[in-house]
Structures are given as structure tokens and as C-alpha cells.
PDB file of C-alpha atoms in Angstrom:
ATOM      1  CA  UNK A1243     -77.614-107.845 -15.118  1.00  0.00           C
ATOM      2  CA  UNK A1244     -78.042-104.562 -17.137  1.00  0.00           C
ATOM      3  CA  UNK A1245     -80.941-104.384 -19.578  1.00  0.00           C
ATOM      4  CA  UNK A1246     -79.869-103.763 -22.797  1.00  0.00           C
ATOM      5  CA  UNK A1247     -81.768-100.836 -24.722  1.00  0.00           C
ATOM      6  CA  UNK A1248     -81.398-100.696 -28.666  1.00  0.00           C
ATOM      7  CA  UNK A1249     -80.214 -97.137 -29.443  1.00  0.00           C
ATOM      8  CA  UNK A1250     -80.534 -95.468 -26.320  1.00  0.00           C
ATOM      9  CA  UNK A1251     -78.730 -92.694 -27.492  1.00  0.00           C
ATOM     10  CA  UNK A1252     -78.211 -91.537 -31.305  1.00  0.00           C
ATOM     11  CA  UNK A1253     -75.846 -88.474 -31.741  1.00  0.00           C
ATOM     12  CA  UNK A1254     -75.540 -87.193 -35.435  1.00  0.00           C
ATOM     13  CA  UNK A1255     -72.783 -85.405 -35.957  1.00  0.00           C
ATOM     14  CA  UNK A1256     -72.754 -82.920 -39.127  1.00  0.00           C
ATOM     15  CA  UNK A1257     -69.261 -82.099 -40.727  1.00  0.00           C
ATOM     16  CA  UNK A1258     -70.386 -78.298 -42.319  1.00  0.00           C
ATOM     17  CA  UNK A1259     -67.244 -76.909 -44.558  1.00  0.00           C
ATOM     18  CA  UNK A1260     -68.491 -73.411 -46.181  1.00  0.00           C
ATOM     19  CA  UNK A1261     -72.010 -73.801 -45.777  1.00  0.00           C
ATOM     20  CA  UNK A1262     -72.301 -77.386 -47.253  1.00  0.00           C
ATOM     21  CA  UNK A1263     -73.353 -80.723 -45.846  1.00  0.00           C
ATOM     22  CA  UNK A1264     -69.957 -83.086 -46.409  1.00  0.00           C
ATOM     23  CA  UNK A1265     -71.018 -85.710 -44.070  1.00  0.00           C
ATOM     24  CA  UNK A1266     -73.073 -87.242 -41.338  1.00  0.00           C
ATOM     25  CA  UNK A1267     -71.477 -89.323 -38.753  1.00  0.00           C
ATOM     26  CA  UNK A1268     -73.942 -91.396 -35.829  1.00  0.00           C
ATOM     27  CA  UNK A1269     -72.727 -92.875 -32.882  1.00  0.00           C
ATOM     28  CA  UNK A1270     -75.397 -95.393 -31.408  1.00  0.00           C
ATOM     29  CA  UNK A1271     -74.462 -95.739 -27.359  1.00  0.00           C
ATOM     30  CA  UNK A1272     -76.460 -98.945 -26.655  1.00  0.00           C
ATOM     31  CA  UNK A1273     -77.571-100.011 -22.863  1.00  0.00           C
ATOM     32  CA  UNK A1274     -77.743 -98.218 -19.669  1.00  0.00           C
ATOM     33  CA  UNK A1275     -73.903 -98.230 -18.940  1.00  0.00           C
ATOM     34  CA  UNK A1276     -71.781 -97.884 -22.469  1.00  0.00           C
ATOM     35  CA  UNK A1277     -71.561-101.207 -23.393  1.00  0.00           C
ATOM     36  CA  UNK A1278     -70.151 -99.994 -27.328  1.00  0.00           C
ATOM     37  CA  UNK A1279     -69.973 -97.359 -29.332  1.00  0.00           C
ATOM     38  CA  UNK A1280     -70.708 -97.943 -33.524  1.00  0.00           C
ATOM     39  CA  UNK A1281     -69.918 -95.473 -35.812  1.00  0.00           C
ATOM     40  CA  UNK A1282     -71.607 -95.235 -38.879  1.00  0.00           C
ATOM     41  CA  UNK A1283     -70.278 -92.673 -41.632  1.00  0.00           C
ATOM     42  CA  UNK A1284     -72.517 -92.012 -44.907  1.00  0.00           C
ATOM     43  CA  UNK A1285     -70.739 -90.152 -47.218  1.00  0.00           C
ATOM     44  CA  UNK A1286     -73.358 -87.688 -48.742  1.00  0.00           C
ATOM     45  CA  UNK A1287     -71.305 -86.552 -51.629  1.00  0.00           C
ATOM     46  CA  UNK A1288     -71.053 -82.500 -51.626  1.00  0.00           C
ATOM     47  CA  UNK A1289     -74.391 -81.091 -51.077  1.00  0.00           C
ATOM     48  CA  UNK A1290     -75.271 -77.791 -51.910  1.00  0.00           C
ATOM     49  CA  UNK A1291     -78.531 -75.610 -52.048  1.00  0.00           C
ATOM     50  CA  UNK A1292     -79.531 -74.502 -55.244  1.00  0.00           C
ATOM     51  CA  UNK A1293     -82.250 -72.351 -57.006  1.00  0.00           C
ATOM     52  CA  UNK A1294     -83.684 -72.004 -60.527  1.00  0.00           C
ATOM     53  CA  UNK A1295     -85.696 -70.777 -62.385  1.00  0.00           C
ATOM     54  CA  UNK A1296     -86.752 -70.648 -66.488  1.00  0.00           C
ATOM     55  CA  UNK A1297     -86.276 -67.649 -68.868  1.00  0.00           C
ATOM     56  CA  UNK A1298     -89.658 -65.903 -67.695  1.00  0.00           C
ATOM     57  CA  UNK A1299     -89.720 -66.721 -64.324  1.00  0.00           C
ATOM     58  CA  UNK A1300     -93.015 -68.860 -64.147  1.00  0.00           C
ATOM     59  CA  UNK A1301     -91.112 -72.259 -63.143  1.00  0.00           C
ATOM     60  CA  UNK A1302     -88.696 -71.435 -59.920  1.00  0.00           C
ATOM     61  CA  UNK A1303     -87.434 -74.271 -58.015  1.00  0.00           C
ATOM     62  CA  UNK A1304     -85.134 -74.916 -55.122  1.00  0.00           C
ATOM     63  CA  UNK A1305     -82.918 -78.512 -54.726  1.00  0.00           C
ATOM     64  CA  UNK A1306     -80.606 -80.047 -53.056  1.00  0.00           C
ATOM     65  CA  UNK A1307     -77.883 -81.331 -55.476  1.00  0.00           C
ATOM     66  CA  UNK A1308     -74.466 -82.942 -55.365  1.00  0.00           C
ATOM     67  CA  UNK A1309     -71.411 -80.587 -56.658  1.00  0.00           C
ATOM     68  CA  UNK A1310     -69.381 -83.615 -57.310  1.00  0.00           C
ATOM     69  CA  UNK A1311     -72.013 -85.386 -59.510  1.00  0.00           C
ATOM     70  CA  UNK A1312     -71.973 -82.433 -62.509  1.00  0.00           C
ATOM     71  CA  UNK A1313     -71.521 -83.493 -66.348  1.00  0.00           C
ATOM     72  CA  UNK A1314     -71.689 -82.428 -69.894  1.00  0.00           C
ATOM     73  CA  UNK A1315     -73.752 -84.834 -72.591  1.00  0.00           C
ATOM     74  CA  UNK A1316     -72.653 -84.970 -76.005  1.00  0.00           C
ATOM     75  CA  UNK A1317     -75.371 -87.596 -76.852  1.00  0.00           C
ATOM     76  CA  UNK A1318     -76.673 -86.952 -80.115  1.00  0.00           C
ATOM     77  CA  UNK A1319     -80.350 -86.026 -78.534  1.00  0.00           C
ATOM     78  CA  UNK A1320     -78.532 -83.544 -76.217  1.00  0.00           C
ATOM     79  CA  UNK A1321     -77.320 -81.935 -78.805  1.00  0.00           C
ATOM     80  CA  UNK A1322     -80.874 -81.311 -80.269  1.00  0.00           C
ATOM     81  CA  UNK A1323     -83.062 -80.404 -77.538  1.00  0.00           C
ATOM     82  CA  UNK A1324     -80.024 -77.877 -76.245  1.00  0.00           C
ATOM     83  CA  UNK A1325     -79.593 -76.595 -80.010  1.00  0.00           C
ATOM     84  CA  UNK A1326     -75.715 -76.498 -78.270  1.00  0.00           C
ATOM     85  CA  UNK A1327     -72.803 -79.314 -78.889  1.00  0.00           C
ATOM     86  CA  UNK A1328     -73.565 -80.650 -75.188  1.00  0.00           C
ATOM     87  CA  UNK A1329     -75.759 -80.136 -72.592  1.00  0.00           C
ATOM     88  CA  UNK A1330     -74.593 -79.883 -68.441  1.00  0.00           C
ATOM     89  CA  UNK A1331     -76.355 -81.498 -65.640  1.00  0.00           C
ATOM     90  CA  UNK A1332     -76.092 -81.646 -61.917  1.00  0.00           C
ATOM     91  CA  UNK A1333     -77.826 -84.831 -60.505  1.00  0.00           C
ATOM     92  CA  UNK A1334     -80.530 -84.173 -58.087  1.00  0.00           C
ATOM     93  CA  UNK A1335     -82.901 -86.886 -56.181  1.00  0.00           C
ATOM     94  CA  UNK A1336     -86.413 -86.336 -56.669  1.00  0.00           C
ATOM     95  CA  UNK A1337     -87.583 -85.975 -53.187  1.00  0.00           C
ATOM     96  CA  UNK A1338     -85.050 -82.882 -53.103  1.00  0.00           C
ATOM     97  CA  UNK A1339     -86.347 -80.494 -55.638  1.00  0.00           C
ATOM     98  CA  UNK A1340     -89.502 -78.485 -54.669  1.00  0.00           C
ATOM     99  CA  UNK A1341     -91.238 -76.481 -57.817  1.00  0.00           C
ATOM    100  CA  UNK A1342     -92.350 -72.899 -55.985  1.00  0.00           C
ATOM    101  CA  UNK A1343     -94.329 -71.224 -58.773  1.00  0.00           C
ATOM    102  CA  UNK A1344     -95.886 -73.425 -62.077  1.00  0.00           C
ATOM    103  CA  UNK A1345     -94.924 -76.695 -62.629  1.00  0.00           C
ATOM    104  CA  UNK A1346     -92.822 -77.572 -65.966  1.00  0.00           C
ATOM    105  CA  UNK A1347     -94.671 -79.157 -69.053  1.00  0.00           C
ATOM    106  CA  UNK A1348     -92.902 -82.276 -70.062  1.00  0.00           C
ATOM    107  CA  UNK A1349     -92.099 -84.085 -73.465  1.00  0.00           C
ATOM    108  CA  UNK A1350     -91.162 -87.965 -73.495  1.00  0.00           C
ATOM    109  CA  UNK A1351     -88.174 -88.524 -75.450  1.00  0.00           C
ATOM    110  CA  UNK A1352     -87.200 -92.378 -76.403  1.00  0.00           C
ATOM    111  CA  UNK A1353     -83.382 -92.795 -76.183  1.00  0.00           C
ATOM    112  CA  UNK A1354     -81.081 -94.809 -78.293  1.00  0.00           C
ATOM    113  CA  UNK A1355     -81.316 -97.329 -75.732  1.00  0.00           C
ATOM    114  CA  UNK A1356     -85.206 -97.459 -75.604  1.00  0.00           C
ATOM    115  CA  UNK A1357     -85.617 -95.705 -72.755  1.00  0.00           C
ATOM    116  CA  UNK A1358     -88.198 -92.999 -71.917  1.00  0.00           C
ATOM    117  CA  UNK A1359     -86.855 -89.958 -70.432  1.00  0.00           C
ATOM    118  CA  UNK A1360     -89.471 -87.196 -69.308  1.00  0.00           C
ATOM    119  CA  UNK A1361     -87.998 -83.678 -70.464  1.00  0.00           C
ATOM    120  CA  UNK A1362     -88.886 -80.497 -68.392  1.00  0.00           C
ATOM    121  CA  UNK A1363     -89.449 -77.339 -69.510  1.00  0.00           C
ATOM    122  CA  UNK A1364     -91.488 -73.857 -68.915  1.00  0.00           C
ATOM    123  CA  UNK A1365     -94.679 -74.038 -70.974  1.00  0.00           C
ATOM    124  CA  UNK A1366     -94.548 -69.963 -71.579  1.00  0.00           C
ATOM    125  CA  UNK A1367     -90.860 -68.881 -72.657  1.00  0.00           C
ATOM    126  CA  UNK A1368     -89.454 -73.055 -72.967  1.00  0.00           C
ATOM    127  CA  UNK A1369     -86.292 -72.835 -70.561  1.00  0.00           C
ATOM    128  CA  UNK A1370     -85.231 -76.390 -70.734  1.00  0.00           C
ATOM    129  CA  UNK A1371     -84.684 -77.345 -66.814  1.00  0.00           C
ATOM    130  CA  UNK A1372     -84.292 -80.775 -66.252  1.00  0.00           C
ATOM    131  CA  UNK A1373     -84.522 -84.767 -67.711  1.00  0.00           C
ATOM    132  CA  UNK A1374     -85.741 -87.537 -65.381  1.00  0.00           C
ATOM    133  CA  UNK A1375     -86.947 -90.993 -66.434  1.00  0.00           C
ATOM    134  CA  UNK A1376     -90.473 -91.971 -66.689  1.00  0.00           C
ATOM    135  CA  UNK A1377     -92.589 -94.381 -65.026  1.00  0.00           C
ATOM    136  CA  UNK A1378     -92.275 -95.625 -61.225  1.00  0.00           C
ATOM    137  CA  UNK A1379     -89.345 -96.414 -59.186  1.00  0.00           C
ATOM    138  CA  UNK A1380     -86.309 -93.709 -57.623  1.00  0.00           C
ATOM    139  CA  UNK A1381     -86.031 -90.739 -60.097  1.00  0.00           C
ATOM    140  CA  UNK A1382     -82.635 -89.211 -60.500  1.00  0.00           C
ATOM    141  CA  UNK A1383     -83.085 -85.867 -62.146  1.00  0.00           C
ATOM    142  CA  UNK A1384     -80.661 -83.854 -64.284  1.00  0.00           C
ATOM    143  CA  UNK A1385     -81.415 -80.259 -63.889  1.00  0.00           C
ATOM    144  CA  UNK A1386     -79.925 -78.067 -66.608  1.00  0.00           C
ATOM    145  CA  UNK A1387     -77.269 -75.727 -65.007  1.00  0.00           C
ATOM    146  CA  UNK A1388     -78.363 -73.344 -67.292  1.00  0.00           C
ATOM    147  CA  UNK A1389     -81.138 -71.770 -65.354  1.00  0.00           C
ATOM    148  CA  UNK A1390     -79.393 -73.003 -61.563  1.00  0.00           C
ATOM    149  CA  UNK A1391     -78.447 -69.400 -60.303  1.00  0.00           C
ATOM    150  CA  UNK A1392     -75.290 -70.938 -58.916  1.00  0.00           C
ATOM    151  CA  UNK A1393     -74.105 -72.395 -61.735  1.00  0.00           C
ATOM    152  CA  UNK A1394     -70.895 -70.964 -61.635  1.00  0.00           C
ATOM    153  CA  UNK A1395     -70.055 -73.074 -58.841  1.00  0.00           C
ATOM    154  CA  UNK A1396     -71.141 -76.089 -60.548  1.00  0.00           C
ATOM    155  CA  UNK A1397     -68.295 -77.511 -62.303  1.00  0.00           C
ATOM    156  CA  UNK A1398     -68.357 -80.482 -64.574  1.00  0.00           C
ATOM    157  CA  UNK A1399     -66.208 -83.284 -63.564  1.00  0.00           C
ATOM    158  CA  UNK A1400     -67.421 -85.979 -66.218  1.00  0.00           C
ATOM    159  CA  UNK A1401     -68.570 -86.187 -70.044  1.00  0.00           C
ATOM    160  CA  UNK A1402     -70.148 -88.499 -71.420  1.00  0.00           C
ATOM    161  CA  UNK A1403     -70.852 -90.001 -75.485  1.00  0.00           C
ATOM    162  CA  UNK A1404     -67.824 -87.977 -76.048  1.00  0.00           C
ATOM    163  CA  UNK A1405     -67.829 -90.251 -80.033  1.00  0.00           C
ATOM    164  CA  UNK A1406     -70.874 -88.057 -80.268  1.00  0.00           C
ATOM    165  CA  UNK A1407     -69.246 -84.432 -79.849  1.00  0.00           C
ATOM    166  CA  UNK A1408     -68.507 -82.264 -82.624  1.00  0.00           C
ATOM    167  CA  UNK A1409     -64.686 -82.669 -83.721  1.00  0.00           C
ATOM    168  CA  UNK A1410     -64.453 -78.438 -83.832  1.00  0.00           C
ATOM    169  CA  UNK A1411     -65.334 -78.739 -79.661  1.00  0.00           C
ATOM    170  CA  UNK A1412     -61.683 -79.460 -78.969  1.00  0.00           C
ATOM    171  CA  UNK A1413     -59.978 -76.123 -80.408  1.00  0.00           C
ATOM    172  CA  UNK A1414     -62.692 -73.829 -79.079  1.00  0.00           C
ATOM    173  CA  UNK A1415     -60.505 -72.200 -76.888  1.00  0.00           C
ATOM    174  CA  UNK A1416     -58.148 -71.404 -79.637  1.00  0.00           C
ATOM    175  CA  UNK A1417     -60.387 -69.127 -81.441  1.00  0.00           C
ATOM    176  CA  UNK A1418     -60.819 -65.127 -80.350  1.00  0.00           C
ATOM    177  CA  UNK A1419     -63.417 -64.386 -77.826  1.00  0.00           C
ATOM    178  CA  UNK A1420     -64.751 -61.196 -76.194  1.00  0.00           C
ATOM    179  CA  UNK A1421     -66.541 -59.902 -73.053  1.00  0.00           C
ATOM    180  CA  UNK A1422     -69.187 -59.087 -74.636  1.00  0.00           C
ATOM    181  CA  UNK A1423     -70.864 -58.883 -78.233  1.00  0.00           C
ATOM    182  CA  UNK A1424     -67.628 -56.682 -79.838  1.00  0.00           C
ATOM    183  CA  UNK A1425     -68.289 -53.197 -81.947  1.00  0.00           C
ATOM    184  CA  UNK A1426     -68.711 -53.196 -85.591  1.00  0.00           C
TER     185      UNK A1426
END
């Protein structure tokens, strides 16, 4: 009779498509002789490298984040602390954002729902970089794509408290625009 070993072998195997991570695939081969083969797919969204940094360049960070997981907030507190009609996020786990130079200063917020929500900005020029929520537990953070250097890339695929966005929003793209600030 063949012994039967848990996990002899455990080959990852990486899907890479233009630099990014798209998925991880394992296949456990389990006793001496190949008894079975499992295959266990976890879909790890679109993840992408990013760095940022505030105005000044005190706070610089680097993160992992997930492109598909980017959206504009037209909350009413959004609104304020951006001094903009929205604000843009791209959701980032805690344990995937490293702070390289000074750490943010942070201001608790209470949301319409009674949450708190930690706000994070530089303490010298006040770049607002990201919102997380306060207390223990799994943080999800929202880093402002703002001051992401990639944020080009990082397109938003969902808004939210859209009742909350100004009516004007809508026919923005109807009114003249120019490269840059236009003479006279």
C-alpha cells in the first residue's frame, strides 16, 4: 500500500498579462504515485503596482491595488474634504501599501451612517491620499488617485451616492475646454 503524503507537491502557476498579476492557479499532486490532481483557481482581481506620493513629497508610498476595483464618490462628505463634486478611489488592502518617507496625519470623520473613517493626509502641504476605517479588524483603504503616479491607468468603473452629485456634473463635457489655462 502507498503512503499517502498531504501536498507532496504544490506548483503555483502565475498567469502575467502586461506586467500584472491576473491569477494564481495550484495544483496539489498528493502521494508518492499521482493519486489526483486539484486545481484551485483564486481570482486576484487585476493587480497592479502603484506609487504615490503628496503635493511636497514628504508622504511617498508604494501598493498593490486592484484596477478593476476604481470609483468616484459623490457622497456629500466627499464632496467637502475634495473641495471637487466627487472624489476617485482605487481599493487597496492594508497589508499592501508600504509608507517610504513620513507617515500621513489622519482626521476621523463620522459618516452619515455612524461610521468612523480615518482620513489620510500629508501634515506639511495636505495632499489628501487615502480613507480607511478605524478601529480593529481587515482595513480596506481608498487611496486618492490623485497623487497615484499611474493614475491614468486607473479608470473608474463604479459611482456611488450618485442622488448626491451636483445636477451641472452631467453636461460637463458640453462646455469648452482647453489644454491648458487659455490667453487673455
Amino acid at each position: 500500500m502507498l503512503p499517502l503524503l498531504c501536498a507532496a507537491t504544490v506548483k503555483p502557476s502565475i498567469k502575467i498579462v502586461n506586467g500584472i498579476k491576473k491569477s494564481v492557479e495550484y495544483t496539489a499532486l498528493f502521494g508518492v504515485k499521482l493519486l489526483t490532481t486539484i486545481r484551485l483557481k483564486f481570482n486576484l482581481g487585476i493587480i497592479m503596482q502603484i506609487t504615490g506620493r503628496c503635493h511636497c513629497g514628504e508622504v511617498t508610498y508604494h501598493a498593490e491595488v486592484d484596477e478593476t476595483k476604481v470609483l468616484n464618490c459623490h457622497c456629500t462628505d466627499c464632496q467637502v474634504i475634495s473641495s471637487g463634486p466627487f472624489r476617485t478611489v482605487v481599493l487597496s488592502k492594508a497589508n499592501a501599501i508600504t509608507f517610504t518617507a513620513s507617515q500621513p496625519k489622519e482626521y476621523i470623520k463620522v459618516a452619515d451612517s455612524g461610521n468612523k473613517r480615518a482620513q489620510g493626509f500629508c501634515g506639511n502641504c495636505g495632499t489628501s491620499l487615502y480613507a480607511t476605517s478605524v478601529g480593529e479588524g481587515d482595513k480596506i483603504y481608498g487611496l486618492r488617485i490623485g497623487a497615484i503616479e499611474q493614475r491614468e491607468q486607473l479608470i473608474p468603473k463604479t459611482q456611488i451616492w450618485c442622488r448626491s452629485s451636483p445636477a451641472w456634473l452631467k453636461e460637463l463635457n458640453t462646455i469648452t475646454g482647453f489644454d491648458t489655462v487659455p490667453n487673455g
